[in-house]
Structure formats: C-alpha cells, structure tokens
mmCIF file of C-alpha atoms and ligand atoms in Angstrom:
data_model
loop_
_atom_site.group_PDB
_atom_site.id
_atom_site.type_symbol
_atom_site.label_atom_id
_atom_site.label_comp_id
_atom_site.label_asym_id
_atom_site.label_seq_id
_atom_site.Cartn_x
_atom_site.Cartn_y
_atom_site.Cartn_z
ATOM 1 C CA MET A 1 -37.022 20.906 -27.176
ATOM 2 C CA HIS A 2 -35.024 20.813 -24.504
ATOM 3 C CA THR A 3 -34.286 17.307 -23.049
ATOM 4 C CA THR A 4 -33.432 16.403 -19.818
ATOM 5 C CA HIS A 5 -32.202 13.091 -18.456
ATOM 6 C CA TYR A 6 -33.497 11.277 -15.347
ATOM 7 C CA THR A 7 -32.948 8.114 -12.888
ATOM 8 C CA LEU A 8 -35.424 6.399 -11.245
ATOM 9 C CA ILE A 9 -35.109 3.408 -9.429
ATOM 10 C CA PHE A 10 -37.684 0.722 -7.113
ATOM 11 C CA ILE A 11 -36.194 -1.271 -4.480
ATOM 12 C CA LYS A 12 -38.363 -3.937 -3.943
ATOM 13 C CA THR A 13 -39.090 -7.736 -2.325
ATOM 14 C CA GLN A 14 -41.425 -10.117 -3.857
ATOM 15 C CA ASN A 15 -44.321 -8.206 -2.549
ATOM 16 C CA HIS A 16 -43.236 -4.589 -1.413
ATOM 17 C CA VAL A 17 -42.089 -1.991 -2.860
ATOM 18 C CA LEU A 18 -40.397 1.089 -1.173
ATOM 19 C CA LEU A 19 -41.579 4.659 -2.345
ATOM 20 C CA GLY A 20 -40.738 8.213 -1.111
ATOM 21 C CA TYR A 21 -43.170 10.923 -0.615
ATOM 22 C CA LYS A 22 -41.342 13.753 -2.369
ATOM 23 C CA LYS A 23 -41.685 16.986 -0.683
ATOM 24 C CA ARG A 24 -40.530 19.377 -2.804
ATOM 25 C CA GLY A 25 -39.715 20.083 -6.203
ATOM 26 C CA PHE A 26 -40.842 18.312 -9.814
ATOM 27 C CA GLY A 27 -43.812 16.103 -8.546
ATOM 28 C CA GLN A 28 -44.110 17.263 -4.966
ATOM 29 C CA GLN A 29 -46.800 15.626 -2.632
ATOM 30 C CA LYS A 30 -46.803 12.698 -5.162
ATOM 31 C CA TRP A 31 -45.351 8.818 -4.078
ATOM 32 C CA ASN A 32 -42.605 7.818 -6.458
ATOM 33 C CA GLY A 33 -39.428 6.201 -6.893
ATOM 34 C CA PHE A 34 -36.197 7.797 -5.717
ATOM 35 C CA GLY A 35 -34.475 9.704 -8.811
ATOM 36 C CA GLY A 36 -33.501 12.834 -9.984
ATOM 37 C CA LYS A 37 -31.605 14.714 -13.053
ATOM 38 C CA LEU A 38 -28.658 13.036 -14.121
ATOM 39 C CA GLU A 39 -25.237 14.953 -13.345
ATOM 40 C CA GLU A 40 -22.625 15.782 -16.274
ATOM 41 C CA ASN A 41 -19.609 13.450 -15.639
ATOM 42 C CA GLU A 42 -21.714 10.575 -14.149
ATOM 43 C CA THR A 43 -22.941 7.745 -15.789
ATOM 44 C CA ILE A 44 -26.567 6.494 -15.826
ATOM 45 C CA SER A 45 -25.997 3.745 -13.152
ATOM 46 C CA GLU A 46 -23.515 6.055 -10.833
ATOM 47 C CA GLY A 47 -26.928 8.700 -11.232
ATOM 48 C CA ALA A 48 -29.029 6.252 -9.958
ATOM 49 C CA ILE A 49 -26.642 5.070 -7.178
ATOM 50 C CA ARG A 50 -26.149 8.618 -5.914
ATOM 51 C CA GLU A 51 -29.665 9.773 -6.163
ATOM 52 C CA LEU A 52 -30.770 6.541 -4.198
ATOM 53 C CA PHE A 53 -28.004 7.314 -1.399
ATOM 54 C CA GLU A 54 -29.117 11.087 -1.299
ATOM 55 C CA GLU A 55 -33.185 10.374 -0.925
ATOM 56 C CA SER A 56 -33.200 7.527 1.174
ATOM 57 C CA ASN A 57 -29.593 6.884 2.514
ATOM 58 C CA LEU A 58 -29.773 3.451 0.897
ATOM 59 C CA VAL A 59 -26.382 2.159 -0.825
ATOM 60 C CA VAL A 60 -27.216 -0.239 -3.557
ATOM 61 C CA GLU A 61 -23.913 -1.692 -5.267
ATOM 62 C CA LYS A 62 -23.812 -1.595 -9.179
ATOM 63 C CA GLN A 63 -23.666 -5.288 -9.512
ATOM 64 C CA HIS A 64 -27.339 -5.278 -7.735
ATOM 65 C CA LEU A 65 -28.681 -2.428 -10.181
ATOM 66 C CA HIS A 66 -31.028 -3.677 -12.240
ATOM 67 C CA TYR A 67 -31.553 -1.361 -15.548
ATOM 68 C CA MET A 68 -35.562 -1.857 -16.679
ATOM 69 C CA GLY A 69 -35.764 0.642 -19.391
ATOM 70 C CA VAL A 70 -37.033 3.928 -20.585
ATOM 71 C CA VAL A 71 -39.969 6.035 -20.361
ATOM 72 C CA THR A 72 -40.240 9.259 -22.040
ATOM 73 C CA TYR A 73 -42.588 12.346 -21.139
ATOM 74 C CA ASP A 74 -42.953 14.994 -23.915
ATOM 75 C CA ASP A 75 -45.121 18.236 -22.930
ATOM 76 C CA ASP A 76 -45.325 21.266 -25.074
ATOM 77 C CA VAL A 77 -41.559 22.548 -24.357
ATOM 78 C CA HIS A 78 -39.821 19.249 -22.751
ATOM 79 C CA ARG A 79 -38.682 15.968 -23.005
ATOM 80 C CA ARG A 80 -37.846 14.200 -19.897
ATOM 81 C CA ILE A 81 -36.112 10.845 -20.499
ATOM 82 C CA VAL A 82 -36.283 8.743 -17.550
ATOM 83 C CA TYR A 83 -34.404 5.711 -16.687
ATOM 84 C CA ILE A 84 -36.082 3.040 -15.243
ATOM 85 C CA PHE A 85 -34.295 0.782 -12.123
ATOM 86 C CA SER A 86 -35.127 -1.997 -9.579
ATOM 87 C CA ALA A 87 -33.035 -3.326 -7.371
ATOM 88 C CA SER A 88 -33.639 -5.774 -4.288
ATOM 89 C CA GLN A 89 -30.584 -5.713 -2.106
ATOM 90 C CA VAL A 90 -29.345 -2.751 -0.532
ATOM 91 C CA GLU A 91 -27.082 -2.155 2.126
ATOM 92 C CA GLY A 92 -27.470 1.157 5.263
ATOM 93 C CA ASP A 93 -30.395 2.628 7.132
ATOM 94 C CA LEU A 94 -33.177 3.571 5.264
ATOM 95 C CA LYS A 95 -33.922 7.049 6.475
ATOM 96 C CA GLU A 96 -35.714 10.638 5.414
ATOM 97 C CA SER A 97 -34.568 13.138 3.826
ATOM 98 C CA ASP A 98 -34.583 16.796 2.727
ATOM 99 C CA GLU A 99 -36.737 15.556 -0.454
ATOM 100 C CA MET A 100 -38.562 12.013 0.421
ATOM 101 C CA ARG A 101 -40.082 10.621 3.253
ATOM 102 C CA PRO A 102 -39.748 6.694 2.628
ATOM 103 C CA GLN A 103 -42.602 3.978 2.977
ATOM 104 C CA TRP A 104 -42.934 0.482 2.130
ATOM 105 C CA PHE A 105 -45.780 -0.762 0.200
ATOM 106 C CA GLU A 106 -47.401 -3.771 -0.691
ATOM 107 C CA PHE A 107 -47.398 -4.371 -4.406
ATOM 108 C CA GLU A 108 -52.072 -4.663 -3.745
ATOM 109 C CA ASN A 109 -51.987 -0.941 -2.572
ATOM 110 C CA ILE A 110 -49.838 0.959 -4.406
ATOM 111 C CA PRO A 111 -51.074 4.780 -4.368
ATOM 112 C CA TYR A 112 -51.574 5.235 -7.761
ATOM 113 C CA HIS A 113 -54.212 7.963 -6.902
ATOM 114 C CA ASN A 114 -51.705 10.010 -5.613
ATOM 115 C CA MET A 115 -48.471 9.295 -7.792
ATOM 116 C CA TRP A 116 -47.929 10.663 -11.215
ATOM 117 C CA PRO A 117 -50.645 9.158 -13.671
ATOM 118 C CA ASP A 118 -48.642 7.529 -15.779
ATOM 119 C CA SER A 119 -47.463 4.852 -13.195
ATOM 120 C CA GLN A 120 -49.867 3.230 -13.183
ATOM 121 C CA PHE A 121 -49.495 1.736 -16.621
ATOM 122 C CA TRP A 122 -45.862 0.617 -16.346
ATOM 123 C CA LEU A 123 -44.765 0.377 -12.947
ATOM 124 C CA PRO A 124 -46.585 -3.015 -12.882
ATOM 125 C CA LEU A 125 -44.207 -4.215 -15.207
ATOM 126 C CA VAL A 126 -41.413 -3.453 -12.962
ATOM 127 C CA LEU A 127 -42.709 -4.969 -10.032
ATOM 128 C CA ASN A 128 -42.814 -8.093 -12.161
ATOM 129 C CA ASP A 129 -39.374 -7.798 -13.164
ATOM 130 C CA HIS A 130 -40.645 -6.915 -16.864
ATOM 131 C CA HIS A 131 -38.429 -4.918 -19.449
ATOM 132 C CA LEU A 132 -39.947 -1.958 -20.837
ATOM 133 C CA GLN A 133 -40.046 1.025 -23.267
ATOM 134 C CA ALA A 134 -42.969 3.537 -22.697
ATOM 135 C CA ARG A 135 -43.704 7.259 -24.277
ATOM 136 C CA PHE A 136 -46.613 9.680 -22.694
ATOM 137 C CA THR A 137 -47.278 12.682 -24.370
ATOM 138 C CA TYR A 138 -48.629 15.045 -21.492
ATOM 139 C CA ASN A 139 -50.706 18.401 -22.184
ATOM 140 C CA ASP A 140 -51.393 20.338 -19.035
ATOM 141 C CA TYR A 141 -50.800 17.496 -16.572
ATOM 142 C CA LYS A 142 -53.340 15.004 -18.446
ATOM 143 C CA ILE A 143 -51.900 12.439 -20.450
ATOM 144 C CA TYR A 144 -52.934 13.369 -24.076
ATOM 145 C CA LYS A 145 -51.357 9.998 -25.489
ATOM 146 C CA TYR A 146 -49.625 6.673 -24.314
ATOM 147 C CA ASN A 147 -47.937 3.544 -25.629
ATOM 148 C CA VAL A 148 -46.417 1.091 -23.192
ATOM 149 C CA GLU A 149 -44.185 -2.104 -24.501
ATOM 150 C CA GLN A 150 -43.070 -4.669 -22.647
ATOM 151 C CA LEU A 151 -39.440 -5.927 -23.877
ATOM 152 C CA ASP A 152 -38.356 -9.553 -24.313
ATOM 153 C CA VAL A 153 -34.936 -8.373 -24.505
ATOM 154 C CA ILE A 154 -33.215 -6.923 -21.172
ATOM 155 C CA PRO A 155 -31.967 -3.441 -22.931
ATOM 156 C CA ASP A 156 -28.465 -2.847 -23.082
ATOM 157 C CA LEU A 157 -27.701 0.136 -21.151
ATOM 158 C CA ILE A 158 -24.238 0.538 -22.560
ATOM 159 C CA HIS A 159 -25.675 2.157 -25.658
ATOM 160 C CA VAL A 160 -27.100 4.931 -23.704
ATOM 161 C CA GLU A 161 -24.566 5.134 -21.770
ATOM 162 C CA ALA A 162 -22.079 5.369 -24.505
HETATM 163 N N1 6U4 B 1 -44.179 11.906 -15.447
HETATM 164 C C1 6U4 B 1 -43.873 11.180 -14.582
HETATM 165 N N2 6U4 B 1 -43.693 10.001 -13.924
HETATM 166 C C2 6U4 B 1 -42.908 9.296 -13.415
HETATM 167 O O1 6U4 B 1 -43.453 8.226 -12.588
HETATM 168 N N3 6U4 B 1 -41.737 9.598 -12.863
HETATM 169 C C3 6U4 B 1 -41.388 11.032 -13.480
HETATM 170 C C4 6U4 B 1 -42.242 11.756 -14.268
HETATM 171 N N4 6U4 B 1 -41.661 12.915 -14.652
HETATM 172 C C5 6U4 B 1 -40.397 12.857 -13.655
HETATM 173 N N5 6U4 B 1 -40.558 11.688 -13.461
HETATM 174 C C6 6U4 B 1 -39.382 11.462 -12.161
HETATM 175 C C7 6U4 B 1 -37.630 11.161 -12.617
HETATM 176 C C8 6U4 B 1 -36.888 11.733 -11.566
HETATM 177 O O2 6U4 B 1 -36.765 10.331 -10.641
HETATM 178 C C9 6U4 B 1 -38.248 12.658 -10.585
HETATM 179 C C10 6U4 B 1 -37.321 14.239 -11.023
HETATM 180 O O3 6U4 B 1 -36.081 14.769 -10.491
HETATM 181 P P1 6U4 B 1 -35.467 15.243 -9.810
HETATM 182 O O4 6U4 B 1 -36.057 15.395 -8.065
HETATM 183 O O5 6U4 B 1 -34.443 15.389 -9.848
HETATM 184 O O6 6U4 B 1 -36.339 16.726 -10.425
HETATM 185 P P2 6U4 B 1 -35.833 17.990 -9.815
HETATM 186 O O7 6U4 B 1 -36.962 19.219 -10.847
HETATM 187 O O8 6U4 B 1 -37.278 18.374 -8.347
HETATM 188 O O9 6U4 B 1 -34.741 18.427 -9.604
HETATM 189 P P3 6U4 B 1 -34.203 19.820 -8.587
HETATM 190 O O10 6U4 B 1 -34.973 20.881 -8.301
HETATM 191 O O11 6U4 B 1 -32.880 19.815 -9.236
HETATM 192 O O12 6U4 B 1 -33.665 19.099 -7.563
HETATM 193 O O13 6U4 B 1 -39.168 12.606 -11.108
#
C-alpha cells in the first residue's frame, strides 16, 4: 500500500480555532486545519511550520508547537498518516493564500458538516488539549470503520522523527 505523510495544525485560543477553507487540491471545498504533505529532508515539525506559513502567512516557533498525536487513514489503495499539532502562540499577519481562506470559529460553531467526516470524532479532543491516536478506514469517501483513542501520555514525536 502506498503511504503518504502529512501534517495538520490547529491554531487555537481558549474558545476559538482557526480553520481554512481549502480552495484547491485534496479536500477542496472543506474546512480544515492548515497542513500538507511532508517533504523529503524536513522533520515533521518543520513540515508543520512550513505548511502553516505557506497557507496562512502565520509563523509558529518550534517551542510553541504542541504535537497532539497521529490519525491514520486507509482506503483501498492509500495509507495517509497525518501528524496533528496545535498552537496558541503565533506571529505574523493572517493572510488568505491560493490554497486556503482562513476564518476563526467558536468551538461551539465548528462547521463539521463541511469538513472531513472524521473530524467530528477527534477534533474535539485536540481542542480540549487531549492527546490522541485514531484510525479511519474510508470506502468511497465514507467512513467504513474507525477507532479513536485518547492518550494519557504525550506521544513522542522523536520516535516518528527518527
Ligand atoms: N480524512 C482527512 N481528515 C482530515 O481532517 N484531514 C485530512 C484528511 N485527509 C487528509 N487530510 C489533511 C492532511 C493535510 O493537512 C491536508 C492535505 O494536504 P495537501 O494540501 O498537501 O494535499 P494535496 O494533495 O492538495 O497536496 P498538493 O496537491 O501536493 O499540494 O489534508
């Protein structure tokens, strides 16, 4: 099976989260955090920082990046491994990019109906600062089976970066 590694970051305050409306590419016309494919010769955190900047113009420093866990997606032909981050301290001016139109949402008003159908099962954990591990099997863009686990220990990014 072909495996692709992605990053995904959620910038948040105590009760708001920054999402982007994806204008093109994989997951277009959906709201999501900022992220994308990991490039060769970069670490996972470097990828998360780069994608956030490319898509929103915001800068997050490595020490303000919180690794929250990993979500794995399988379909017939692909495995997508998505490393999830959150951050509350960012710098720079938020800007719309070719790929993403950013908007802040209250936790109570997250547009789950216009996001990947899996988000509703695990994003609330991230917003509440819980670490997680989840796996979804998709069939024809629908969730076929899934498992979401809240982790008590902080997952170690060193292992996946090694
Ligand atoms: N089922 C899913 N649920 C979710 O919440 N996020 C997902 C997801 N499947 C993928 N993602 C995330 C991972 C990543 O942050 C983003 C897709 O990354 P990219 O924008 O790099 O993909 P593209 O295929 O558009 O890349 P390029 O066309 O090479 O730019 O969507």
